[in-house]
mmCIF file of C-alpha atoms and ligand atoms in Angstrom:
data_model
loop_
_atom_site.group_PDB
_atom_site.id
_atom_site.type_symbol
_atom_site.label_atom_id
_atom_site.label_comp_id
_atom_site.label_asym_id
_atom_site.label_seq_id
_atom_site.Cartn_x
_atom_site.Cartn_y
_atom_site.Cartn_z
ATOM 1 C CA UNK P 1 -1.636 1.660 -6.376
ATOM 2 C CA UNK P 2 -4.329 3.441 -8.361
ATOM 3 C CA UNK P 3 -2.858 6.040 -10.669
ATOM 4 C CA UNK P 4 -4.760 8.434 -12.922
ATOM 5 C CA UNK P 5 -2.679 9.129 -16.014
ATOM 6 C CA UNK P 6 -3.340 12.525 -17.585
ATOM 7 C CA UNK P 7 -0.913 12.797 -20.476
ATOM 8 C CA UNK P 8 -2.211 16.142 -21.722
ATOM 9 C CA UNK P 9 -0.835 17.932 -24.753
ATOM 10 C CA UNK P 10 2.304 18.467 -26.821
ATOM 11 C CA UNK P 11 5.108 16.230 -25.614
ATOM 12 C CA UNK P 12 2.891 15.097 -22.698
ATOM 13 C CA UNK P 13 1.854 11.734 -24.185
ATOM 14 C CA UNK P 14 5.437 10.827 -25.227
ATOM 15 C CA UNK P 15 7.047 11.587 -21.898
ATOM 16 C CA UNK P 16 4.262 10.074 -19.813
ATOM 17 C CA UNK P 17 4.528 6.870 -21.847
ATOM 18 C CA UNK P 18 8.154 6.566 -20.702
ATOM 19 C CA UNK P 19 7.293 7.051 -17.027
ATOM 20 C CA UNK P 20 4.538 4.447 -17.379
ATOM 21 C CA UNK P 21 7.061 2.043 -18.932
ATOM 22 C CA UNK P 22 9.331 2.517 -15.951
ATOM 23 C CA UNK P 23 6.500 2.057 -13.433
ATOM 24 C CA UNK P 24 5.376 -1.099 -15.237
ATOM 25 C CA UNK P 25 8.894 -2.476 -15.182
ATOM 26 C CA UNK P 26 8.918 -2.033 -11.407
ATOM 27 C CA UNK P 27 5.419 -3.468 -11.160
ATOM 28 C CA UNK P 28 6.759 -6.696 -12.565
ATOM 29 C CA UNK P 29 9.015 -6.675 -9.537
ATOM 30 C CA UNK P 30 6.218 -6.787 -6.997
ATOM 31 C CA UNK P 31 4.447 -3.413 -7.040
ATOM 32 C CA UNK P 32 0.775 -3.646 -7.992
ATOM 33 C CA UNK P 33 -0.327 -0.967 -10.377
ATOM 34 C CA UNK P 34 -3.663 0.108 -11.715
ATOM 35 C CA UNK P 35 -3.345 2.786 -14.382
ATOM 36 C CA UNK P 36 -6.159 4.635 -16.061
ATOM 37 C CA UNK P 37 -5.906 7.363 -18.723
ATOM 38 C CA UNK P 38 -8.133 10.393 -19.049
ATOM 39 C CA UNK P 39 -8.149 13.446 -21.328
ATOM 40 C CA UNK P 40 -6.796 16.632 -19.816
ATOM 41 C CA UNK P 41 -5.792 20.137 -20.880
ATOM 42 C CA UNK P 42 -6.196 20.752 -24.606
ATOM 43 C CA UNK P 43 -7.049 17.060 -25.022
ATOM 44 C CA UNK P 44 -9.826 17.511 -22.448
ATOM 45 C CA UNK P 45 -11.094 20.501 -24.364
ATOM 46 C CA UNK P 46 -11.096 18.496 -27.617
ATOM 47 C CA UNK P 47 -12.993 15.596 -26.042
ATOM 48 C CA UNK P 48 -15.411 17.437 -23.752
ATOM 49 C CA UNK P 49 -15.020 21.176 -24.351
ATOM 50 C CA UNK P 50 -13.411 21.432 -20.898
ATOM 51 C CA UNK P 51 -9.710 21.274 -19.941
ATOM 52 C CA UNK P 52 -10.653 19.368 -16.779
ATOM 53 C CA UNK P 53 -13.626 17.242 -17.820
ATOM 54 C CA UNK P 54 -15.837 15.861 -15.082
ATOM 55 C CA UNK P 55 -14.833 12.177 -15.679
ATOM 56 C CA UNK P 56 -11.153 13.182 -15.504
ATOM 57 C CA UNK P 57 -11.688 14.967 -12.204
ATOM 58 C CA UNK P 58 -13.704 12.025 -10.868
ATOM 59 C CA UNK P 59 -10.975 9.565 -11.841
ATOM 60 C CA UNK P 60 -8.334 11.796 -10.260
ATOM 61 C CA UNK P 61 -10.289 12.055 -7.026
ATOM 62 C CA UNK P 62 -10.669 8.279 -6.850
ATOM 63 C CA UNK P 63 -6.999 7.575 -7.601
ATOM 64 C CA UNK P 64 -4.196 7.506 -5.019
ATOM 65 C CA UNK P 65 -2.001 9.569 -7.289
ATOM 66 C CA UNK P 66 -2.166 11.498 -10.537
ATOM 67 C CA UNK P 67 0.587 11.406 -13.132
ATOM 68 C CA UNK P 68 0.497 14.387 -15.500
ATOM 69 C CA UNK P 69 2.410 15.189 -18.645
ATOM 70 C CA UNK P 70 2.000 18.782 -19.728
ATOM 71 C CA UNK P 71 -0.745 20.981 -21.086
ATOM 72 C CA UNK P 72 -1.128 23.785 -23.572
ATOM 73 C CA UNK P 73 -0.333 24.634 -27.152
ATOM 74 C CA UNK P 74 -0.612 27.482 -29.660
ATOM 75 C CA UNK P 75 -3.811 25.918 -30.963
ATOM 76 C CA UNK P 76 -5.579 26.858 -27.746
ATOM 77 C CA UNK P 77 -4.088 30.305 -27.230
ATOM 78 C CA UNK P 78 -7.153 32.085 -28.577
ATOM 79 C CA UNK P 79 -9.662 30.338 -26.289
ATOM 80 C CA UNK P 80 -11.377 32.179 -23.438
ATOM 81 C CA UNK P 81 -9.452 31.791 -20.213
ATOM 82 C CA UNK P 82 -11.750 29.185 -18.607
ATOM 83 C CA UNK P 83 -11.295 26.844 -21.563
ATOM 84 C CA UNK P 84 -7.539 27.193 -21.833
ATOM 85 C CA UNK P 85 -5.538 24.038 -21.082
ATOM 86 C CA UNK P 86 -3.651 25.781 -18.255
ATOM 87 C CA UNK P 87 -6.949 26.116 -16.413
ATOM 88 C CA UNK P 88 -7.086 22.324 -16.267
ATOM 89 C CA UNK P 89 -3.896 22.095 -14.261
ATOM 90 C CA UNK P 90 -4.769 25.082 -12.079
ATOM 91 C CA UNK P 91 -8.218 23.685 -11.316
ATOM 92 C CA UNK P 92 -7.090 20.156 -10.574
ATOM 93 C CA UNK P 93 -4.490 21.492 -8.100
ATOM 94 C CA UNK P 94 -7.207 23.494 -6.405
ATOM 95 C CA UNK P 95 -9.913 20.780 -6.521
ATOM 96 C CA UNK P 96 -7.598 18.203 -4.982
ATOM 97 C CA UNK P 97 -6.269 20.687 -2.419
ATOM 98 C CA UNK P 98 -2.671 20.228 -3.591
ATOM 99 C CA UNK P 99 -1.185 23.296 -1.956
ATOM 100 C CA UNK P 100 2.439 22.215 -1.634
ATOM 101 C CA UNK P 101 4.567 21.886 -4.734
ATOM 102 C CA UNK P 102 7.970 20.311 -4.211
ATOM 103 C CA UNK P 103 10.469 20.965 -6.976
ATOM 104 C CA UNK P 104 13.885 19.508 -6.307
ATOM 105 C CA UNK P 105 16.784 20.850 -8.354
ATOM 106 C CA UNK P 106 19.539 18.300 -8.146
ATOM 107 C CA UNK P 107 22.537 18.260 -10.411
ATOM 108 C CA UNK P 108 23.534 14.812 -11.559
ATOM 109 C CA UNK P 109 27.346 15.096 -11.613
ATOM 110 C CA UNK P 110 27.268 13.593 -15.125
ATOM 111 C CA UNK P 111 25.460 16.739 -16.323
ATOM 112 C CA UNK P 112 27.756 19.337 -14.799
ATOM 113 C CA UNK P 113 28.872 20.280 -18.305
ATOM 114 C CA UNK P 114 25.334 20.551 -19.667
ATOM 115 C CA UNK P 115 24.384 23.525 -17.505
ATOM 116 C CA UNK P 116 24.795 26.974 -18.953
ATOM 117 C CA UNK P 117 26.542 27.817 -15.693
ATOM 118 C CA UNK P 118 30.140 26.864 -14.964
ATOM 119 C CA UNK P 119 30.566 23.385 -13.446
ATOM 120 C CA UNK P 120 32.284 24.842 -10.361
ATOM 121 C CA UNK P 121 29.167 26.930 -9.675
ATOM 122 C CA UNK P 122 26.612 24.138 -10.040
ATOM 123 C CA UNK P 123 28.448 20.983 -9.010
ATOM 124 C CA UNK P 124 27.024 19.483 -5.843
ATOM 125 C CA UNK P 125 23.769 21.386 -6.297
ATOM 126 C CA UNK P 126 20.896 19.881 -4.316
ATOM 127 C CA UNK P 127 18.116 22.251 -3.428
ATOM 128 C CA UNK P 128 14.386 21.936 -2.916
ATOM 129 C CA UNK P 129 11.884 24.597 -3.835
ATOM 130 C CA UNK P 130 8.663 24.431 -1.831
ATOM 131 C CA UNK P 131 6.172 26.461 -3.830
ATOM 132 C CA UNK P 132 2.706 27.299 -2.521
ATOM 133 C CA UNK P 133 0.337 26.139 -5.253
ATOM 134 C CA UNK P 134 -3.292 27.034 -4.611
ATOM 135 C CA UNK P 135 -3.213 30.684 -3.621
ATOM 136 C CA UNK P 136 -1.552 33.982 -4.500
ATOM 137 C CA UNK P 137 -2.162 36.035 -7.615
ATOM 138 C CA UNK P 138 -2.976 32.805 -9.486
ATOM 139 C CA UNK P 139 -6.324 32.565 -7.703
ATOM 140 C CA UNK P 140 -6.897 35.895 -5.933
ATOM 141 C CA UNK P 141 -10.141 37.752 -6.576
ATOM 142 C CA UNK P 142 -11.110 40.166 -7.954
ATOM 143 C CA UNK P 143 -9.443 39.786 -11.291
ATOM 144 C CA UNK P 144 -10.483 40.817 -14.721
ATOM 145 C CA UNK P 145 -10.624 43.498 -17.322
ATOM 146 C CA UNK P 146 -12.309 46.869 -17.193
ATOM 147 C CA UNK P 147 -12.250 50.286 -18.764
ATOM 148 C CA UNK P 148 -11.149 53.144 -16.561
ATOM 149 C CA UNK P 149 -12.429 56.720 -16.338
ATOM 150 C CA UNK P 150 -10.052 57.817 -19.113
ATOM 151 C CA UNK P 151 -11.577 55.135 -21.331
ATOM 152 C CA UNK P 152 -8.383 53.057 -21.256
ATOM 153 C CA UNK P 153 -8.502 49.282 -20.960
ATOM 154 C CA UNK P 154 -7.101 47.816 -17.753
ATOM 155 C CA UNK P 155 -6.282 44.273 -16.663
ATOM 156 C CA UNK P 156 -6.004 43.441 -12.977
ATOM 157 C CA UNK P 157 -5.241 40.526 -10.656
ATOM 158 C CA UNK P 158 -5.150 40.236 -6.904
ATOM 159 C CA UNK P 159 -2.188 38.956 -4.944
ATOM 160 C CA UNK P 160 -3.654 37.521 -1.779
ATOM 161 C CA UNK P 161 -2.627 35.132 0.984
ATOM 162 C CA UNK P 162 -4.502 34.283 4.143
ATOM 163 C CA UNK P 163 -2.616 33.487 7.329
ATOM 164 C CA UNK P 164 -3.646 29.783 7.371
ATOM 165 C CA UNK P 165 -2.452 29.396 3.760
ATOM 166 C CA UNK P 166 0.934 30.824 4.670
ATOM 167 C CA UNK P 167 1.140 28.811 7.868
ATOM 168 C CA UNK P 168 0.543 25.425 6.219
ATOM 169 C CA UNK P 169 3.075 25.969 3.433
ATOM 170 C CA UNK P 170 5.597 27.288 5.963
ATOM 171 C CA UNK P 171 5.072 24.070 7.933
ATOM 172 C CA UNK P 172 5.889 22.054 4.811
ATOM 173 C CA UNK P 173 8.971 24.203 4.276
ATOM 174 C CA UNK P 174 10.252 23.649 7.797
ATOM 175 C CA UNK P 175 9.388 19.930 7.814
ATOM 176 C CA UNK P 176 11.224 19.538 4.500
ATOM 177 C CA UNK P 177 14.250 21.388 5.868
ATOM 178 C CA UNK P 178 14.258 19.149 8.947
ATOM 179 C CA UNK P 179 14.689 16.104 6.701
ATOM 180 C CA UNK P 180 17.492 17.778 4.739
ATOM 181 C CA UNK P 181 20.158 20.332 5.627
ATOM 182 C CA UNK P 182 18.010 22.261 8.150
ATOM 183 C CA UNK P 183 18.295 25.535 6.262
ATOM 184 C CA UNK P 184 15.194 27.316 5.043
ATOM 185 C CA UNK P 185 15.137 30.450 2.934
ATOM 186 C CA UNK P 186 11.762 32.168 2.671
ATOM 187 C CA UNK P 187 11.460 34.259 -0.473
ATOM 188 C CA UNK P 188 9.141 37.269 -0.669
ATOM 189 C CA UNK P 189 8.954 40.922 -1.726
ATOM 190 C CA UNK P 190 8.420 42.356 1.731
ATOM 191 C CA UNK P 191 9.901 45.735 0.832
ATOM 192 C CA UNK P 192 6.982 46.362 -1.528
ATOM 193 C CA UNK P 193 4.029 44.018 -1.035
ATOM 194 C CA UNK P 194 1.489 43.766 1.807
ATOM 195 C CA UNK P 195 1.043 40.066 1.009
ATOM 196 C CA UNK P 196 4.748 39.581 1.577
ATOM 197 C CA UNK P 197 4.720 41.477 4.877
ATOM 198 C CA UNK P 198 2.146 39.066 6.233
ATOM 199 C CA UNK P 199 4.041 36.158 4.665
ATOM 200 C CA UNK P 200 7.240 37.107 6.463
ATOM 201 C CA UNK P 201 5.476 37.596 9.810
ATOM 202 C CA UNK P 202 3.741 34.228 9.646
ATOM 203 C CA UNK P 203 6.826 32.325 8.463
ATOM 204 C CA UNK P 204 8.829 33.881 11.308
ATOM 205 C CA UNK P 205 6.132 32.817 13.733
ATOM 206 C CA UNK P 206 6.126 29.206 12.495
ATOM 207 C CA UNK P 207 9.933 29.259 12.830
ATOM 208 C CA UNK P 208 9.597 29.303 16.623
ATOM 209 C CA UNK P 209 8.426 25.690 16.445
ATOM 210 C CA UNK P 210 11.577 24.727 14.556
ATOM 211 C CA UNK P 211 14.572 26.084 16.485
ATOM 212 C CA UNK P 212 16.828 23.537 14.744
ATOM 213 C CA UNK P 213 16.166 25.096 11.322
ATOM 214 C CA UNK P 214 18.182 28.149 10.308
ATOM 215 C CA UNK P 215 15.639 30.485 8.706
ATOM 216 C CA UNK P 216 16.585 33.342 6.405
ATOM 217 C CA UNK P 217 14.443 35.735 4.394
ATOM 218 C CA UNK P 218 15.310 36.956 0.927
ATOM 219 C CA UNK P 219 13.681 39.307 -1.550
ATOM 220 C CA UNK P 220 12.681 37.538 -4.733
ATOM 221 C CA UNK P 221 14.844 39.698 -7.001
ATOM 222 C CA UNK P 222 17.870 38.929 -4.880
ATOM 223 C CA UNK P 223 16.926 35.233 -4.808
ATOM 224 C CA UNK P 224 16.796 35.179 -8.615
ATOM 225 C CA UNK P 225 20.279 36.637 -8.658
ATOM 226 C CA UNK P 226 21.677 34.400 -5.876
ATOM 227 C CA UNK P 227 20.378 31.298 -7.677
ATOM 228 C CA UNK P 228 22.769 31.911 -10.538
ATOM 229 C CA UNK P 229 25.527 33.516 -8.465
ATOM 230 C CA UNK P 230 25.961 30.807 -5.830
ATOM 231 C CA UNK P 231 23.107 28.309 -5.883
ATOM 232 C CA UNK P 232 24.714 25.952 -3.404
ATOM 233 C CA UNK P 233 23.975 28.374 -0.556
ATOM 234 C CA UNK P 234 20.369 27.086 -0.662
ATOM 235 C CA UNK P 235 18.956 23.991 0.980
ATOM 236 C CA UNK P 236 15.177 24.553 1.007
ATOM 237 C CA UNK P 237 13.413 27.594 -0.441
ATOM 238 C CA UNK P 238 9.804 28.270 0.525
ATOM 239 C CA UNK P 239 7.848 30.805 -1.463
ATOM 240 C CA UNK P 240 4.491 31.784 -2.907
ATOM 241 C CA UNK P 241 2.877 30.551 -6.084
ATOM 242 C CA UNK P 242 4.071 33.187 -8.556
ATOM 243 C CA UNK P 243 7.612 33.580 -7.237
ATOM 244 C CA UNK P 244 7.907 29.787 -7.013
ATOM 245 C CA UNK P 245 6.800 29.377 -10.604
ATOM 246 C CA UNK P 246 9.521 31.713 -11.794
ATOM 247 C CA UNK P 247 12.322 30.596 -9.480
ATOM 248 C CA UNK P 248 11.731 26.912 -10.202
ATOM 249 C CA UNK P 249 12.186 27.442 -13.935
ATOM 250 C CA UNK P 250 15.361 29.326 -13.181
ATOM 251 C CA UNK P 251 16.612 26.628 -10.801
ATOM 252 C CA UNK P 252 15.927 23.939 -13.371
ATOM 253 C CA UNK P 253 18.558 25.362 -15.677
ATOM 254 C CA UNK P 254 21.182 24.874 -12.983
ATOM 255 C CA UNK P 255 20.629 21.147 -13.434
ATOM 256 C CA UNK P 256 21.395 21.276 -17.138
ATOM 257 C CA UNK P 257 17.903 21.413 -18.559
ATOM 258 C CA UNK P 258 14.336 22.037 -17.537
ATOM 259 C CA UNK P 259 13.839 18.542 -18.925
ATOM 260 C CA UNK P 260 15.392 17.221 -15.717
ATOM 261 C CA UNK P 261 13.150 18.844 -13.109
ATOM 262 C CA UNK P 262 10.386 16.714 -11.549
ATOM 263 C CA UNK P 263 7.688 17.886 -9.189
ATOM 264 C CA UNK P 264 5.244 16.642 -6.590
ATOM 265 C CA UNK P 265 2.079 18.516 -5.635
ATOM 266 C CA UNK P 266 0.785 17.434 -2.272
ATOM 267 C CA UNK P 267 -2.158 18.160 -0.019
ATOM 268 C CA UNK P 268 -2.905 17.331 3.597
ATOM 269 C CA UNK P 269 -2.878 13.598 2.904
ATOM 270 C CA UNK P 270 -0.608 11.303 0.929
ATOM 271 C CA UNK P 271 -2.434 11.873 -2.319
ATOM 272 C CA UNK P 272 -0.373 13.715 -4.854
ATOM 273 C CA UNK P 273 -0.094 14.922 -8.411
ATOM 274 C CA UNK P 274 3.207 14.354 -10.136
ATOM 275 C CA UNK P 275 4.373 16.182 -13.209
ATOM 276 C CA UNK P 276 7.510 17.541 -14.791
ATOM 277 C CA UNK P 277 8.068 21.231 -14.053
ATOM 278 C CA UNK P 278 8.347 21.977 -17.764
ATOM 279 C CA UNK P 279 5.654 22.691 -20.305
ATOM 280 C CA UNK P 280 4.219 20.932 -23.336
ATOM 281 C CA UNK P 281 6.937 22.072 -25.786
ATOM 282 C CA UNK P 282 4.651 22.122 -28.864
ATOM 283 C CA UNK P 283 7.630 22.887 -31.120
ATOM 284 C CA UNK P 284 9.100 19.407 -30.585
ATOM 285 C CA UNK P 285 5.894 17.464 -29.876
ATOM 286 C CA UNK P 286 5.473 14.079 -31.552
ATOM 287 C CA UNK P 287 9.068 13.997 -32.801
ATOM 288 C CA UNK P 288 10.588 11.707 -30.200
ATOM 289 C CA UNK P 289 12.927 14.515 -29.128
ATOM 290 C CA UNK P 290 11.696 15.418 -25.647
ATOM 291 C CA UNK P 291 13.563 14.503 -22.496
ATOM 292 C CA UNK P 292 11.386 12.096 -20.465
ATOM 293 C CA UNK P 293 13.628 12.169 -17.387
ATOM 294 C CA UNK P 294 11.716 14.875 -15.494
ATOM 295 C CA UNK P 295 8.560 12.777 -15.831
ATOM 296 C CA UNK P 296 10.354 9.560 -14.925
ATOM 297 C CA UNK P 297 11.833 11.307 -11.880
ATOM 298 C CA UNK P 298 8.328 12.577 -11.043
ATOM 299 C CA UNK P 299 7.152 8.961 -10.935
ATOM 300 C CA UNK P 300 9.955 8.286 -8.447
ATOM 301 C CA UNK P 301 8.604 11.154 -6.327
ATOM 302 C CA UNK P 302 5.175 9.505 -6.560
ATOM 303 C CA UNK P 303 6.513 6.252 -5.191
ATOM 304 C CA UNK P 304 8.227 8.119 -2.371
ATOM 305 C CA UNK P 305 5.544 10.600 -1.297
ATOM 306 C CA UNK P 306 2.261 8.846 -2.050
ATOM 307 C CA UNK P 307 3.146 5.174 -1.819
ATOM 308 C CA UNK P 308 5.910 5.290 0.766
ATOM 309 C CA UNK P 309 8.118 3.169 -1.489
ATOM 310 C CA UNK P 310 11.394 4.889 -0.889
ATOM 311 C CA UNK P 311 13.367 1.894 -2.055
ATOM 312 C CA UNK P 312 11.562 1.756 -5.426
ATOM 313 C CA UNK P 313 11.963 5.538 -5.790
ATOM 314 C CA UNK P 314 15.673 5.221 -5.222
ATOM 315 C CA UNK P 315 15.875 2.459 -7.810
ATOM 316 C CA UNK P 316 14.405 4.786 -10.439
ATOM 317 C CA UNK P 317 16.708 7.633 -9.464
ATOM 318 C CA UNK P 318 19.656 5.238 -9.516
ATOM 319 C CA UNK P 319 18.666 4.010 -12.975
ATOM 320 C CA UNK P 320 18.498 7.596 -14.279
ATOM 321 C CA UNK P 321 21.924 8.254 -12.846
ATOM 322 C CA UNK P 322 23.231 5.097 -14.505
ATOM 323 C CA UNK P 323 21.941 5.959 -17.982
ATOM 324 C CA UNK P 324 23.503 9.400 -17.683
ATOM 325 C CA UNK P 325 26.712 7.706 -16.600
ATOM 326 C CA UNK P 326 26.513 5.540 -19.711
ATOM 327 C CA UNK P 327 26.512 8.728 -21.769
ATOM 328 C CA UNK P 328 22.847 8.590 -22.816
ATOM 329 C CA UNK P 329 21.504 12.051 -23.599
ATOM 330 C CA UNK P 330 18.396 13.557 -25.140
ATOM 331 C CA UNK P 331 18.856 16.616 -27.353
ATOM 332 C CA UNK P 332 18.388 19.166 -24.559
ATOM 333 C CA UNK P 333 21.318 17.812 -22.520
ATOM 334 C CA UNK P 334 23.433 16.581 -25.380
ATOM 335 C CA UNK P 335 27.178 17.243 -25.446
ATOM 336 C CA UNK P 336 29.834 16.209 -27.916
ATOM 337 C CA UNK P 337 30.940 12.623 -27.433
ATOM 338 C CA UNK P 338 27.690 11.443 -25.830
ATOM 339 C CA UNK P 339 25.033 9.087 -27.177
ATOM 340 C CA UNK P 340 22.053 11.002 -28.439
ATOM 341 C CA UNK P 341 18.764 9.202 -27.752
ATOM 342 C CA UNK P 342 15.158 9.865 -28.580
ATOM 343 C CA UNK P 343 12.390 10.039 -26.000
ATOM 344 C CA UNK P 344 11.385 6.381 -26.266
ATOM 345 C CA UNK P 345 14.977 5.139 -26.362
ATOM 346 C CA UNK P 346 15.736 7.093 -23.203
ATOM 347 C CA UNK P 347 12.740 5.421 -21.537
ATOM 348 C CA UNK P 348 14.023 2.018 -22.675
ATOM 349 C CA UNK P 349 17.494 2.816 -21.379
ATOM 350 C CA UNK P 350 16.098 3.637 -17.926
ATOM 351 C CA UNK P 351 14.097 0.384 -17.908
ATOM 352 C CA UNK P 352 17.227 -1.543 -18.890
ATOM 353 C CA UNK P 353 19.229 0.193 -16.175
ATOM 354 C CA UNK P 354 16.578 -0.755 -13.599
ATOM 355 C CA UNK P 355 17.328 -4.378 -14.363
ATOM 356 C CA UNK P 356 21.073 -4.014 -13.921
HETATM 357 C C1 IPM I 1 4.070 25.201 -13.841
HETATM 358 C C2 IPM I 1 3.429 25.816 -15.065
HETATM 359 C C3 IPM I 1 1.996 26.183 -14.720
HETATM 360 C C4 IPM I 1 2.046 27.202 -13.600
HETATM 361 C C5 IPM I 1 1.161 26.694 -15.917
HETATM 362 C C6 IPM I 1 1.114 25.688 -17.041
HETATM 363 C C7 IPM I 1 -0.215 27.098 -15.517
HETATM 364 O O1 IPM I 1 4.171 26.901 -15.504
HETATM 365 O O2 IPM I 1 3.576 24.165 -13.376
HETATM 366 O O3 IPM I 1 5.072 25.740 -13.369
HETATM 367 O O4 IPM I 1 2.206 28.406 -13.853
HETATM 368 O O5 IPM I 1 1.910 26.786 -12.448
HETATM 369 MG MG1 MG I 2 6.014 27.177 -14.476
#
């Protein structure tokens, strides 16, 4: 298993180190691992003046899977857009053709009290957001800045989806629903946007191939509201890049903390990029405070989706569940009466639980 490790910025290196620890612990148990690090994001900019340096892209292309931490930081906020760390993650998704982003929001029962929502609202939560990742307003052209006829500055972006782009992500949505509760909710803004009108038409067309899946459509504003009102109504949500970005952050809080939400970005083949859904948290970087569980759970997704090692993936998820059961908590999910651990100690606890 060849894995490119792109730790990135902020808390990236600390949390990735914990996932690597966990993977290595499993490797001792029969999985063969080959890990290689490369600079990425702000670190890529520091080393090569480019958030996705050529050697990093080459390594990522050659690897079976890519494990990412997070990118970005206030230090880089003033850079031109092409040099900003975020461009590294956007470009690598695009270069590797990783159009399907799976973001599962699962509530570990042990964390029911850590959510800002009432336990009776979130308990039993298990939903999957399928976010399109290489299209939409993130990549649509034209985009830019200009001065209009009244001499006012304007900024503009283009929301754009082609039919094949919608079709292939809809397929992932339906296939995902088939393996779960067979309910798919497609989220759009069809009452306002042309892009969404086409989206809804194409998703409805793909639905004819999947008569066993109950398809519903929901406007994104309503979906944002329903996610906090009664999140358990959802099984699989399929949506575009921008709406998926926003809704997945929202959904993460149902699970107690954004520090718990892993993600897999997949293309046509098994190759994938795995990263926590959260950012680089510069405010707590380097202080051993960050929650590494989203990254550890992302490595479980890697074993499942790229390496077909469902058993090993379940062992990691089981170990995470066990440490939570033992009362281990990082600061973001801490409650009175629980054991507060640092980033590295949480990684160690998961490794220890793997051995139990
Ligand atoms: C995410 C992040 C990225 C995105 C940023 C860092 C570009 O928010 O993975 O959700 O918007 O896709
Ligand atoms: Mg985001």
